[in-house]
C-alpha cells in the first residue's frame, strides 16, 4: 500500500466518532457525507475492518421511514445524501430492501419546476438565468431547485444499480439528468454548482463540480468532449475530486499531487484516499 494512502486511512480510522460516523473535522458531529466517503475509502482497503462495521451500523440507523437518509442525527429529514448511501450500499453489493427503498426515494425526488406564470413570461422576456428550465434534476432538499452536485451524485448512484433495479422511470430520470448536466456546462468547458450564464454573464466553473459532472457522465464519453484535467490551480477539495475523475478517464495527472500528510478536513482526506487508490467506487461500466 502506498505510504500516502496508508497515512490517510490511518487518519480516518483514528478520527472515527463513537457513533461510527465521521464529521467534517476530527471531534465534530457526524454527518453522512464525510461518513460515506470515509467508509468507501476504508471498505476498499479492508472491508472487514471494525471501523467499517461501525460505519455500516450508523448508515443503517439513519435511514428514514420514507426510504431516504437524513444528513445527520439532528436533522430528521431525507435529503440528497440518500444518493451517497445508495452508492455505498452498491459498492458493497448490498442490493436489498434498504437500497431499494433509497432508490425509490431518489426517483421521487425532483427539482422544483418554474411556476407556470414565470414560464409564460419567459416566452416574452428571456429569464436572467439562461438554461433549459424544462430539465429537472435533483435538489439538495425536497422543494428546492436542481443543482449540479446532487444531480451528478444521484445519477452516479442510479447508474450503479440500474441492472439490479431496472425501470423505465430510472432510465428516464438518468437520461434527463444527463441532458441537464450538458445544458448547464459553462462556456469554459466545466461546471459550477448551478448555472452557466446569468444576467448575460458567463459563469466560472469550479474544478470539484467539473469533476463530479464528468464522473457522472463517464459512461457517456461520446456526449462530452474532454481532453484532460483542467489547467487551473486547485483547492484541496477540487484536487481530490479531479484526482478521482482523472483516474476514471485515464488522464495523466498534473504535477500538483496530494500532500504527503493527510488534510485536517476528513472529507478531503477520504476523497484523497479514494483518488490515490483509483476511484473504484465511482467507476461505471460503459453503457450504450
C-alpha positions as a printed NumPy array, in Angstrom:
array([[  0.   ,   0.   ,   0.   ],
       [  1.413,   3.449,  -0.897],
       [  2.519,   5.424,   2.147],
       [  0.301,   8.423,   1.317],
       [ -2.738,   6.135,   1.151],
       [ -1.806,   4.376,   4.392],
       [ -1.412,   7.728,   6.177],
       [ -4.901,   8.804,   5.144],
       [ -6.593,   5.541,   6.064],
       [ -4.87 ,   5.557,   9.454],
       [ -6.008,   9.147,   9.991],
       [ -9.596,   8.22 ,   9.097],
       [ -9.644,   5.244,  11.451],
       [ -8.264,   7.35 ,  14.297],
       [-10.841,  10.102,  13.671],
       [-13.978,   7.942,  13.67 ],
       [-16.592,   9.108,  16.172],
       [-18.023,   6.803,  18.819],
       [-21.328,   6.598,  16.896],
       [-19.494,   5.07 ,  13.916],
       [-19.528,   8.146,  11.721],
       [-17.222,  10.991,  10.808],
       [-17.578,  14.731,  10.993],
       [-16.065,  17.137,   8.52 ],
       [-13.267,  17.657,  11.038],
       [-11.958,  15.441,  13.874],
       [-14.058,  15.542,  17.019],
       [-17.051,  17.18 ,  15.328],
       [-20.605,  15.878,  14.869],
       [-21.024,  13.004,  12.426],
       [-22.53 ,  13.8  ,   9.036],
       [-23.488,  11.331,   6.342],
       [-21.441,  12.977,   3.585],
       [-17.967,  12.574,   5.16 ],
       [-19.073,   9.276,   6.708],
       [-19.835,   7.707,   3.317],
       [-16.604,   8.895,   1.718],
       [-14.554,   7.655,   4.682],
       [-16.429,   4.349,   4.613],
       [-15.833,   3.919,   0.868],
       [-12.113,   4.54 ,   1.328],
       [-11.757,   2.145,   4.266],
       [-14.048,  -0.515,   2.779],
       [-11.982,  -0.609,  -0.405],
       [ -8.821,  -1.25 ,   1.629],
       [-10.174,  -3.61 ,   4.302],
       [-13.902,  -4.474,   4.057],
       [-13.961,  -6.411,   7.343],
       [-12.28 ,  -3.712,   9.434],
       [-14.093,  -2.867,  12.713],
       [-14.288,   0.777,  11.62 ],
       [-16.309,  -0.284,   8.567],
       [-18.679,  -2.392,  10.666],
       [-19.378,   0.576,  12.949],
       [-19.972,   2.856,   9.971],
       [-22.372,   0.4  ,   8.294],
       [-24.35 ,   0.221,  11.53 ],
       [-24.67 ,   4.005,  11.64 ],
       [-25.67 ,   4.119,   7.979],
       [-28.477,   1.63 ,   8.601],
       [-29.762,   3.584,  11.601],
       [-30.031,   6.856,   9.681],
       [-32.424,   5.621,   7.001],
       [-35.842,   7.194,   7.494],
       [-39.304,   5.59 ,   7.091],
       [-39.737,   7.27 ,   3.682],
       [-36.675,   5.411,   2.36 ],
       [-34.336,   8.39 ,   2.296],
       [-31.405,   9.166,   4.571],
       [-31.015,  12.035,   6.993],
       [-27.865,  14.169,   6.641],
       [-27.052,  13.917,  10.364],
       [-28.574,  12.676,  13.616],
       [-30.175,  16.031,  14.453],
       [-31.896,  16.616,  11.079],
       [-34.911,  14.355,  10.725],
       [-35.46 ,  14.987,   7.035],
       [-34.381,  12.998,   3.995],
       [-32.05 ,  14.777,   1.586],
       [-29.647,  14.436,  -1.324],
       [-27.251,  12.368,   0.809],
       [-29.567,   9.434,   0.088],
       [-27.59 ,   9.124,  -3.16 ],
       [-24.399,   8.645,  -1.149],
       [-25.97 ,   5.933,   0.996],
       [-27.179,   4.103,  -2.129],
       [-23.714,   4.456,  -3.658],
       [-22.139,   2.962,  -0.526],
       [-24.546,   0.01 ,  -0.451],
       [-23.975,  -0.64 ,  -4.155],
       [-20.229,  -0.658,  -3.523],
       [-20.838,  -3.416,  -1.004],
       [-23.037,  -5.333,  -3.49 ],
       [-25.875,  -4.958,  -0.992],
       [-28.913,  -4.574,  -3.251],
       [-31.518,  -5.483,  -0.629],
       [-34.505,  -3.678,   0.817],
       [-32.687,  -0.626,   2.266],
       [-31.137,   0.131,  -1.116],
       [-34.426,  -0.449,  -2.946],
       [-36.187,   1.999,  -0.638],
       [-33.406,   4.509,  -1.16 ],
       [-33.651,   4.188,  -4.937],
       [-37.412,   4.681,  -4.742],
       [-36.928,   7.863,  -2.719],
       [-34.402,   9.202,  -5.22 ],
       [-36.715,   8.537,  -8.147],
       [-39.472,  10.502,  -6.424],
       [-37.157,  13.417,  -5.596],
       [-37.06 ,  16.116,  -8.252],
       [-36.032,  19.733,  -8.57 ],
       [-38.909,  22.198,  -8.406],
       [-40.058,  23.427, -11.853],
       [-40.618,  27.092, -12.604],
       [-44.086,  28.451, -11.726],
       [-46.421,  28.483, -14.705],
       [-46.586,  32.292, -14.749],
       [-42.792,  32.527, -14.948],
       [-42.775,  30.024, -17.796],
       [-45.39 ,  32.089, -19.606],
       [-43.47 ,  35.339, -19.157],
       [-40.274,  33.642, -20.367],
       [-41.851,  33.364, -23.811],
       [-41.941,  37.159, -23.96 ],
       [-38.861,  38.19 , -21.998],
       [-35.771,  35.959, -21.558],
       [-35.127,  34.941, -17.97 ],
       [-31.991,  36.27 , -16.216],
       [-30.749,  32.694, -15.772],
       [-30.042,  31.101, -19.157],
       [-30.696,  27.375, -19.082],
       [-33.315,  24.873, -20.157],
       [-35.796,  25.167, -17.296],
       [-37.732,  22.143, -18.539],
       [-34.927,  19.821, -17.424],
       [-35.352,  18.73 , -13.814],
       [-32.562,  17.027, -11.91 ],
       [-32.158,  16.622,  -8.167],
       [-32.168,  19.178,  -5.332],
       [-30.245,  19.221,  -2.071],
       [-33.557,  19.08 ,  -0.193],
       [-37.067,  18.346,  -1.488],
       [-38.876,  21.501,  -2.517],
       [-35.835,  23.3  ,  -3.945],
       [-34.316,  23.638,  -7.391],
       [-31.96 ,  21.272,  -9.226],
       [-28.216,  21.598,  -8.6  ],
       [-25.173,  20.048, -10.26 ],
       [-23.776,  18.25 ,  -7.19 ],
       [-26.88 ,  16.282,  -6.104],
       [-27.801,  15.626,  -9.736],
       [-24.342,  14.218, -10.509],
       [-24.153,  12.007,  -7.424],
       [-27.722,  10.755,  -7.779],
       [-27.129,   9.874, -11.426],
       [-23.984,   8.002, -10.415],
       [-25.857,   6.058,  -7.73 ],
       [-28.74 ,   5.186, -10.072],
       [-26.369,   4.088, -12.819],
       [-24.64 ,   1.84 , -10.299],
       [-27.894,  -0.019,  -9.554],
       [-29.776,   0.086, -12.854],
       [-29.041,  -3.553, -13.686],
       [-30.482,  -4.748, -10.384],
       [-33.338,  -2.211, -10.283],
       [-34.059,  -1.516, -13.944],
       [-37.164,   0.515, -14.706],
       [-38.388,   2.955, -17.32 ],
       [-38.598,   5.67 , -14.687],
       [-34.977,   5.142, -13.635],
       [-33.788,   5.276, -17.249],
       [-35.87 ,   8.385, -17.918],
       [-34.566,  10.223, -14.849],
       [-30.96 ,   9.353, -15.688],
       [-31.415,  10.497, -19.296],
       [-32.933,  13.793, -18.149],
       [-30.126,  14.241, -15.636],
       [-27.542,  13.793, -18.382],
       [-29.301,  16.393, -20.524],
       [-29.41 ,  18.789, -17.574],
       [-25.678,  18.471, -16.936],
       [-24.841,  19.042, -20.591],
       [-27.165,  22.055, -20.637],
       [-25.541,  23.518, -17.503],
       [-21.983,  23.227, -18.829],
       [-20.125,  26.535, -18.642],
       [-18.519,  28.22 , -21.64 ],
       [-15.061,  27.348, -20.266],
       [-15.931,  23.642, -20.537],
       [-16.519,  22.93 , -16.855],
       [-19.383,  23.139, -14.399],
       [-20.247,  25.225, -11.376],
       [-22.817,  24.482,  -8.687],
       [-25.79 ,  25.834, -10.594],
       [-25.977,  27.782, -13.824],
       [-23.767,  28.507, -16.824],
       [-24.954,  32.042, -17.637],
       [-26.71 ,  34.684, -15.511],
       [-27.705,  38.246, -16.473],
       [-25.795,  37.926, -19.72 ],
       [-22.569,  36.921, -17.988],
       [-20.835,  33.565, -18.362],
       [-20.35 ,  31.851, -15.014],
       [-16.965,  30.477, -13.988],
       [-16.689,  26.733, -13.447],
       [-15.32 ,  25.033, -10.319],
       [-12.941,  22.04 , -10.509],
       [-14.842,  19.998,  -7.911],
       [-18.171,  20.417,  -9.739],
       [-16.493,  19.771, -13.085],
       [-15.054,  16.535, -11.728],
       [-18.41 ,  15.42 , -10.303],
       [-20.224,  16.061, -13.578],
       [-17.537,  14.194, -15.517],
       [-17.723,  11.27 , -13.095],
       [-21.487,  11.087, -13.608],
       [-21.048,  11.23 , -17.402],
       [-18.091,   8.833, -17.662],
       [-20.152,   6.128, -19.394],
       [-21.331,   8.678, -21.971],
       [-17.887,   9.787, -23.049],
       [-19.147,  10.476, -26.569],
       [-21.613,  13.03 , -25.211],
       [-18.998,  15.327, -23.707],
       [-15.647,  16.359, -25.178],
       [-12.871,  16.203, -22.598],
       [ -9.146,  16.193, -23.197],
       [ -7.676,  16.065, -19.734],
       [ -7.539,  17.709, -16.358],
       [ -8.135,  21.497, -16.497],
       [ -5.011,  23.618, -16.176],
       [ -6.125,  25.634, -13.148],
       [ -4.946,  25.936,  -9.581],
       [ -6.95 ,  23.506,  -7.478],
       [ -8.166,  23.668,  -3.902],
       [ -7.655,  20.562,  -1.783],
       [-11.27 ,  19.542,  -2.445],
       [-11.022,  20.248,  -6.16 ],
       [ -7.723,  18.382,  -6.395],
       [ -9.193,  15.329,  -4.661],
       [-12.28 ,  15.169,  -6.88 ],
       [-10.245,  15.867, -10.009],
       [ -7.86 ,  13.094,  -8.979],
       [-10.772,  10.651,  -8.932],
       [-12.013,  11.87 , -12.327],
       [ -8.502,  11.616, -13.778],
       [ -8.233,   8.001, -12.646],
       [-11.584,   7.127, -14.209],
       [-10.789,   8.851, -17.506],
       [ -7.211,   7.607, -17.651],
       [ -5.701,  11.083, -17.693],
       [ -2.116,  11.74 , -16.784],
       [ -2.128,  13.733, -13.552],
       [ -0.635,  17.172, -13.377],
       [  2.39 ,  17.773, -11.179],
       [  0.136,  19.081,  -8.411],
       [ -0.341,  15.999,  -6.209],
       [ -1.886,  15.464,  -2.766],
       [  0.278,  16.462,   0.17 ],
       [  2.147,  13.631,   1.852],
       [  0.349,  14.336,   5.131],
       [ -3.445,  13.954,   5.259],
       [ -5.653,  17.027,   5.32 ],
       [ -7.24 ,  18.076,   8.604],
       [-10.505,  18.063,   6.617],
       [-11.769,  14.48 ,   6.963],
       [-13.872,  14.505,   3.809],
       [-10.95 ,  15.758,   1.742],
       [ -8.693,  13.109,   3.295],
       [-11.2  ,  10.388,   2.39 ],
       [-11.533,  11.657,  -1.183],
       [ -7.754,  11.863,  -1.499],
       [ -7.519,   8.241,  -0.371],
       [-10.1  ,   7.273,  -2.987],
       [ -8.194,   9.199,  -5.655],
       [ -4.876,   7.575,  -4.744],
       [ -6.455,   4.111,  -4.921],
       [ -8.008,   4.7  ,  -8.345],
       [-11.544,   5.859,  -7.511],
       [-13.029,   2.396,  -8.   ],
       [-16.295,   3.014,  -6.053],
       [-17.107,   5.688,  -8.66 ],
       [-16.307,   3.643, -11.761],
       [-19.132,   2.828, -14.187],
       [-19.331,   0.27 , -16.947],
       [-19.812,   1.603, -20.46 ],
       [-23.481,   1.986, -21.328],
       [-24.914,   2.124, -24.817]])
